[in-house]
RNA sequence: GCACCGGUGGCGAAGUGGCUAACGCGCUGGUCUGCAAAAUCAGUAUUCGCGGGUUCAAUUCCCGCCCGGUGCUCCA
């Protein structure tokens, strides 16, 4: 049992291993908390979550660090515009980010580290780089990394520095750099900007620096795996490697995991295209958190995912099939014992599920055996061939599936309720879909009452009234099933 | 321009040098039901963008072309 993953650095599939033979040490680039997270962000975090959960499934222990970038140009700009300290500004979006992770059933890393709480670690790294001759200070007090000091630059993204044009873009505040490609480690204070008094002078950290400093603080100079979105490969991760390895002369991370960008309706998501969605946007349109999760994880991480509302609907329906199955199985009256066929079917599904995940996290392939098992057991249930021991085994396999996919257990009410509360509190009710409001407009007690009335109508064979009630409930997203065991209902 | 990725049924999406090309959603029909729903069964790609080539055999390998997308700049 071992997970094989594509490694950007080696360019091939490598087995994921813990160098210390015990705990896998991994670092994943987290969000810059200047706004609410969008589904593109979450596809990456979700795929890292799949990785996390798969590794745990195979018995690995984890020490996973994720940074929160709580100081950067956009944050300073927005906080200044809002007239509040950046700490206050970022606290709000950090909180929102953590809530969104919870909504999507994304496990929190063992360690969440904020950039602004690691300034000393960062300046110390700059000092070490300066000692090694890889960093220099310019006249305005900024510090830069000297690319020429790191010949291996480009080894991750397979870029050839020679072929890159020098000086194509130079920021106004970077005119003093030795080479246009040298990148900022530490930015000198500008008037009115947040800054820290430090041994290397006043200023604030460049973006890349925090990840090197924090990764090494919590994971050591060399660790097992580093994850992030594909866009970070260059230059961010390349810069992290340069900053770290110039000091340690050890491989920074052995395995690099990059998640492909998603598209929305076939285009890159952007605010100007009008195809930009935050998690809240989707919840308020009436989609459930689990469907968003499933839609974003069902396409393997190395492939481009085209996000559509049809895809969300499909995911919703697929989840319903699984949830209905689990309920049916749990509620069935079964005799004790096991059958060879169903035990074998469960074992096969379990083995294929795990094997697919171990094969570079092939989530699309991993789903298939689970649905196969559902069909097999449903069919057996129809003909009364399932025994209690078969049920236990099937539920065990479903639980294993959900330990990674986390969509069958229904945790959808809270995220939707929270999104609605947010919309109300922030005066954004126009974002709420009418269907969602309709669904919220009926209480469980009212539903039960209508169902009781419908049952009476049915007893009297007054099907007209019975169907009216069913339609009325359907309009409010309540689905009814008349089963042998009585009437069942569920909200959409 | 340079680099990279993809083009599989109505849609999404696996996969493999040679078993009936997974799985999900949808649709059509049967069973069940007062009717539905759920479930199940059957059908839904004689075929994997197009044209060549290699091979006993290619959707799978190679070449060319067409189409779509992405990166090369802040970005998950």
JSON list of N, CA, C and O in Angstrom, two decimals, chain A residues 259-287:
[
{"chain": "A", "resi": 259, "resn": "UNK", "atom": "N", "xyz": [-1.51, 21.20, -8.73]},
{"chain": "A", "resi": 259, "resn": "UNK", "atom": "CA", "xyz": [-2.88, 20.99, -9.15]},
{"chain": "A", "resi": 259, "resn": "UNK", "atom": "C", "xyz": [-3.19, 21.91, -10.33]},
{"chain": "A", "resi": 259, "resn": "UNK", "atom": "O", "xyz": [-2.92, 23.11, -10.29]},
{"chain": "A", "resi": 260, "resn": "UNK", "atom": "N", "xyz": [-3.78, 21.33, -11.35]},
{"chain": "A", "resi": 260, "resn": "UNK", "atom": "CA", "xyz": [-4.12, 22.07, -12.56]},
{"chain": "A", "resi": 260, "resn": "UNK", "atom": "C", "xyz": [-5.23, 23.08, -12.28]},
{"chain": "A", "resi": 260, "resn": "UNK", "atom": "O", "xyz": [-6.13, 22.84, -11.49]},
{"chain": "A", "resi": 261, "resn": "UNK", "atom": "N", "xyz": [-5.18, 24.15, -13.01]},
{"chain": "A", "resi": 261, "resn": "UNK", "atom": "CA", "xyz": [-6.21, 25.19, -12.91]},
{"chain": "A", "resi": 261, "resn": "UNK", "atom": "C", "xyz": [-7.57, 24.67, -13.36]},
{"chain": "A", "resi": 261, "resn": "UNK", "atom": "O", "xyz": [-7.65, 23.76, -14.17]},
{"chain": "A", "resi": 262, "resn": "UNK", "atom": "N", "xyz": [-8.62, 25.30, -12.90]},
{"chain": "A", "resi": 262, "resn": "UNK", "atom": "CA", "xyz": [-9.92, 24.93, -13.43]},
{"chain": "A", "resi": 262, "resn": "UNK", "atom": "C", "xyz": [-10.39, 26.02, -14.40]},
{"chain": "A", "resi": 262, "resn": "UNK", "atom": "O", "xyz": [-9.93, 27.15, -14.36]},
{"chain": "A", "resi": 263, "resn": "UNK", "atom": "N", "xyz": [-11.32, 25.61, -15.25]},
{"chain": "A", "resi": 263, "resn": "UNK", "atom": "CA", "xyz": [-11.94, 26.53, -16.20]},
{"chain": "A", "resi": 263, "resn": "UNK", "atom": "C", "xyz": [-13.40, 26.67, -15.79]},
{"chain": "A", "resi": 263, "resn": "UNK", "atom": "O", "xyz": [-13.95, 25.75, -15.18]},
{"chain": "A", "resi": 264, "resn": "UNK", "atom": "N", "xyz": [-14.01, 27.75, -16.14]},
{"chain": "A", "resi": 264, "resn": "UNK", "atom": "CA", "xyz": [-15.44, 27.88, -15.89]},
{"chain": "A", "resi": 264, "resn": "UNK", "atom": "C", "xyz": [-16.09, 28.13, -17.25]},
{"chain": "A", "resi": 264, "resn": "UNK", "atom": "O", "xyz": [-15.74, 29.09, -17.94]},
{"chain": "A", "resi": 265, "resn": "UNK", "atom": "N", "xyz": [-17.00, 27.24, -17.62]},
{"chain": "A", "resi": 265, "resn": "UNK", "atom": "CA", "xyz": [-17.64, 27.31, -18.93]},
{"chain": "A", "resi": 265, "resn": "UNK", "atom": "C", "xyz": [-16.59, 27.41, -20.04]},
{"chain": "A", "resi": 265, "resn": "UNK", "atom": "O", "xyz": [-16.74, 28.17, -21.00]},
{"chain": "A", "resi": 266, "resn": "UNK", "atom": "N", "xyz": [-15.53, 26.67, -19.86]},
{"chain": "A", "resi": 266, "resn": "UNK", "atom": "CA", "xyz": [-14.53, 26.60, -20.91]},
{"chain": "A", "resi": 266, "resn": "UNK", "atom": "C", "xyz": [-13.54, 27.75, -20.96]},
{"chain": "A", "resi": 266, "resn": "UNK", "atom": "O", "xyz": [-12.69, 27.78, -21.84]},
{"chain": "A", "resi": 267, "resn": "UNK", "atom": "N", "xyz": [-13.66, 28.68, -20.05]},
{"chain": "A", "resi": 267, "resn": "UNK", "atom": "CA", "xyz": [-12.75, 29.83, -20.03]},
{"chain": "A", "resi": 267, "resn": "UNK", "atom": "C", "xyz": [-12.05, 29.90, -18.69]},
{"chain": "A", "resi": 267, "resn": "UNK", "atom": "O", "xyz": [-12.57, 29.43, -17.69]},
{"chain": "A", "resi": 268, "resn": "UNK", "atom": "N", "xyz": [-10.95, 30.56, -18.68]},
{"chain": "A", "resi": 268, "resn": "UNK", "atom": "CA", "xyz": [-10.29, 30.79, -17.42]},
{"chain": "A", "resi": 268, "resn": "UNK", "atom": "C", "xyz": [-11.19, 31.70, -16.58]},
{"chain": "A", "resi": 268, "resn": "UNK", "atom": "O", "xyz": [-11.77, 32.66, -17.09]},
{"chain": "A", "resi": 269, "resn": "UNK", "atom": "N", "xyz": [-11.29, 31.37, -15.32]},
{"chain": "A", "resi": 269, "resn": "UNK", "atom": "CA", "xyz": [-12.16, 32.15, -14.45]},
{"chain": "A", "resi": 269, "resn": "UNK", "atom": "C", "xyz": [-11.52, 33.50, -14.15]},
{"chain": "A", "resi": 269, "resn": "UNK", "atom": "O", "xyz": [-10.36, 33.59, -13.79]},
{"chain": "A", "resi": 270, "resn": "UNK", "atom": "N", "xyz": [-12.31, 34.54, -14.34]},
{"chain": "A", "resi": 270, "resn": "UNK", "atom": "CA", "xyz": [-11.80, 35.86, -13.96]},
{"chain": "A", "resi": 270, "resn": "UNK", "atom": "C", "xyz": [-12.96, 36.78, -13.70]},
{"chain": "A", "resi": 270, "resn": "UNK", "atom": "O", "xyz": [-14.06, 36.58, -14.21]},
{"chain": "A", "resi": 271, "resn": "UNK", "atom": "N", "xyz": [-12.70, 37.76, -12.88]},
{"chain": "A", "resi": 271, "resn": "UNK", "atom": "CA", "xyz": [-13.79, 38.67, -12.53]},
{"chain": "A", "resi": 271, "resn": "UNK", "atom": "C", "xyz": [-14.30, 39.41, -13.77]},
{"chain": "A", "resi": 271, "resn": "UNK", "atom": "O", "xyz": [-15.48, 39.65, -13.91]},
{"chain": "A", "resi": 272, "resn": "UNK", "atom": "N", "xyz": [-13.39, 39.75, -14.68]},
{"chain": "A", "resi": 272, "resn": "UNK", "atom": "CA", "xyz": [-13.83, 40.51, -15.85]},
{"chain": "A", "resi": 272, "resn": "UNK", "atom": "C", "xyz": [-14.67, 39.66, -16.80]},
{"chain": "A", "resi": 272, "resn": "UNK", "atom": "O", "xyz": [-15.51, 40.18, -17.52]},
{"chain": "A", "resi": 273, "resn": "UNK", "atom": "N", "xyz": [-14.45, 38.35, -16.79]},
{"chain": "A", "resi": 273, "resn": "UNK", "atom": "CA", "xyz": [-15.24, 37.47, -17.66]},
{"chain": "A", "resi": 273, "resn": "UNK", "atom": "C", "xyz": [-16.64, 37.23, -17.09]},
{"chain": "A", "resi": 273, "resn": "UNK", "atom": "O", "xyz": [-17.50, 36.67, -17.76]},
{"chain": "A", "resi": 274, "resn": "UNK", "atom": "N", "xyz": [-16.83, 37.60, -15.84]},
{"chain": "A", "resi": 274, "resn": "UNK", "atom": "CA", "xyz": [-18.13, 37.37, -15.23]},
{"chain": "A", "resi": 274, "resn": "UNK", "atom": "C", "xyz": [-18.38, 35.91, -14.91]},
{"chain": "A", "resi": 274, "resn": "UNK", "atom": "O", "xyz": [-19.52, 35.49, -14.74]},
{"chain": "A", "resi": 275, "resn": "UNK", "atom": "N", "xyz": [-17.33, 35.12, -14.85]},
{"chain": "A", "resi": 275, "resn": "UNK", "atom": "CA", "xyz": [-17.51, 33.70, -14.52]},
{"chain": "A", "resi": 275, "resn": "UNK", "atom": "C", "xyz": [-16.73, 33.36, -13.26]},
{"chain": "A", "resi": 275, "resn": "UNK", "atom": "O", "xyz": [-16.14, 32.31, -13.14]},
{"chain": "A", "resi": 276, "resn": "UNK", "atom": "N", "xyz": [-16.76, 34.28, -12.36]},
{"chain": "A", "resi": 276, "resn": "UNK", "atom": "CA", "xyz": [-15.99, 34.17, -11.13]},
{"chain": "A", "resi": 276, "resn": "UNK", "atom": "C", "xyz": [-16.93, 33.84, -9.98]},
{"chain": "A", "resi": 276, "resn": "UNK", "atom": "O", "xyz": [-17.89, 34.56, -9.73]},
{"chain": "A", "resi": 277, "resn": "UNK", "atom": "N", "xyz": [-16.69, 32.72, -9.31]},
{"chain": "A", "resi": 277, "resn": "UNK", "atom": "CA", "xyz": [-17.59, 32.32, -8.23]},
{"chain": "A", "resi": 277, "resn": "UNK", "atom": "C", "xyz": [-16.86, 32.02, -6.94]},
{"chain": "A", "resi": 277, "resn": "UNK", "atom": "O", "xyz": [-15.87, 31.28, -6.94]},
{"chain": "A", "resi": 278, "resn": "UNK", "atom": "N", "xyz": [-17.39, 32.58, -5.87]},
{"chain": "A", "resi": 278, "resn": "UNK", "atom": "CA", "xyz": [-16.90, 32.19, -4.55]},
{"chain": "A", "resi": 278, "resn": "UNK", "atom": "C", "xyz": [-17.77, 31.03, -4.09]},
{"chain": "A", "resi": 278, "resn": "UNK", "atom": "O", "xyz": [-18.83, 30.75, -4.67]},
{"chain": "A", "resi": 279, "resn": "UNK", "atom": "N", "xyz": [-17.34, 30.40, -3.02]},
{"chain": "A", "resi": 279, "resn": "UNK", "atom": "CA", "xyz": [-18.14, 29.31, -2.46]},
{"chain": "A", "resi": 279, "resn": "UNK", "atom": "C", "xyz": [-19.52, 29.82, -2.04]},
{"chain": "A", "resi": 279, "resn": "UNK", "atom": "O", "xyz": [-20.54, 29.19, -2.29]},
{"chain": "A", "resi": 280, "resn": "UNK", "atom": "N", "xyz": [-19.52, 30.99, -1.42]},
{"chain": "A", "resi": 280, "resn": "UNK", "atom": "CA", "xyz": [-20.79, 31.58, -0.98]},
{"chain": "A", "resi": 280, "resn": "UNK", "atom": "C", "xyz": [-21.75, 31.79, -2.14]},
{"chain": "A", "resi": 280, "resn": "UNK", "atom": "O", "xyz": [-22.96, 31.56, -2.02]},
{"chain": "A", "resi": 281, "resn": "UNK", "atom": "N", "xyz": [-21.22, 32.26, -3.26]},
{"chain": "A", "resi": 281, "resn": "UNK", "atom": "CA", "xyz": [-22.07, 32.49, -4.43]},
{"chain": "A", "resi": 281, "resn": "UNK", "atom": "C", "xyz": [-22.84, 31.22, -4.78]},
{"chain": "A", "resi": 281, "resn": "UNK", "atom": "O", "xyz": [-24.04, 31.26, -5.06]},
{"chain": "A", "resi": 282, "resn": "UNK", "atom": "N", "xyz": [-22.12, 30.11, -4.78]},
{"chain": "A", "resi": 282, "resn": "UNK", "atom": "CA", "xyz": [-22.74, 28.86, -5.21]},
{"chain": "A", "resi": 282, "resn": "UNK", "atom": "C", "xyz": [-23.73, 28.33, -4.18]},
{"chain": "A", "resi": 282, "resn": "UNK", "atom": "O", "xyz": [-24.79, 27.82, -4.52]},
{"chain": "A", "resi": 283, "resn": "UNK", "atom": "N", "xyz": [-23.37, 28.47, -2.92]},
{"chain": "A", "resi": 283, "resn": "UNK", "atom": "CA", "xyz": [-24.28, 28.01, -1.87]},
{"chain": "A", "resi": 283, "resn": "UNK", "atom": "C", "xyz": [-25.58, 28.80, -1.94]},
{"chain": "A", "resi": 283, "resn": "UNK", "atom": "O", "xyz": [-26.67, 28.24, -1.78]},
{"chain": "A", "resi": 284, "resn": "UNK", "atom": "N", "xyz": [-25.47, 30.09, -2.22]},
{"chain": "A", "resi": 284, "resn": "UNK", "atom": "CA", "xyz": [-26.66, 30.93, -2.26]},
{"chain": "A", "resi": 284, "resn": "UNK", "atom": "C", "xyz": [-27.49, 30.69, -3.52]},
{"chain": "A", "resi": 284, "resn": "UNK", "atom": "O", "xyz": [-28.66, 31.04, -3.57]},
{"chain": "A", "resi": 285, "resn": "UNK", "atom": "N", "xyz": [-26.88, 30.09, -4.51]},
{"chain": "A", "resi": 285, "resn": "UNK", "atom": "CA", "xyz": [-27.65, 29.71, -5.70]},
{"chain": "A", "resi": 285, "resn": "UNK", "atom": "C", "xyz": [-28.41, 28.42, -5.43]},
{"chain": "A", "resi": 285, "resn": "UNK", "atom": "O", "xyz": [-29.14, 27.93, -6.29]},
{"chain": "A", "resi": 286, "resn": "UNK", "atom": "N", "xyz": [-28.18, 27.84, -4.26]},
{"chain": "A", "resi": 286, "resn": "UNK", "atom": "CA", "xyz": [-28.94, 26.66, -3.88]},
{"chain": "A", "resi": 286, "resn": "UNK", "atom": "C", "xyz": [-28.19, 25.35, -4.05]},
{"chain": "A", "resi": 286, "resn": "UNK", "atom": "O", "xyz": [-28.75, 24.28, -3.82]},
{"chain": "A", "resi": 287, "resn": "UNK", "atom": "N", "xyz": [-26.93, 25.41, -4.46]},
{"chain": "A", "resi": 287, "resn": "UNK", "atom": "CA", "xyz": [-26.16, 24.17, -4.58]},
{"chain": "A", "resi": 287, "resn": "UNK", "atom": "C", "xyz": [-25.63, 23.79, -3.21]},
{"chain": "A", "resi": 287, "resn": "UNK", "atom": "O", "xyz": [-25.26, 24.65, -2.42]}
]
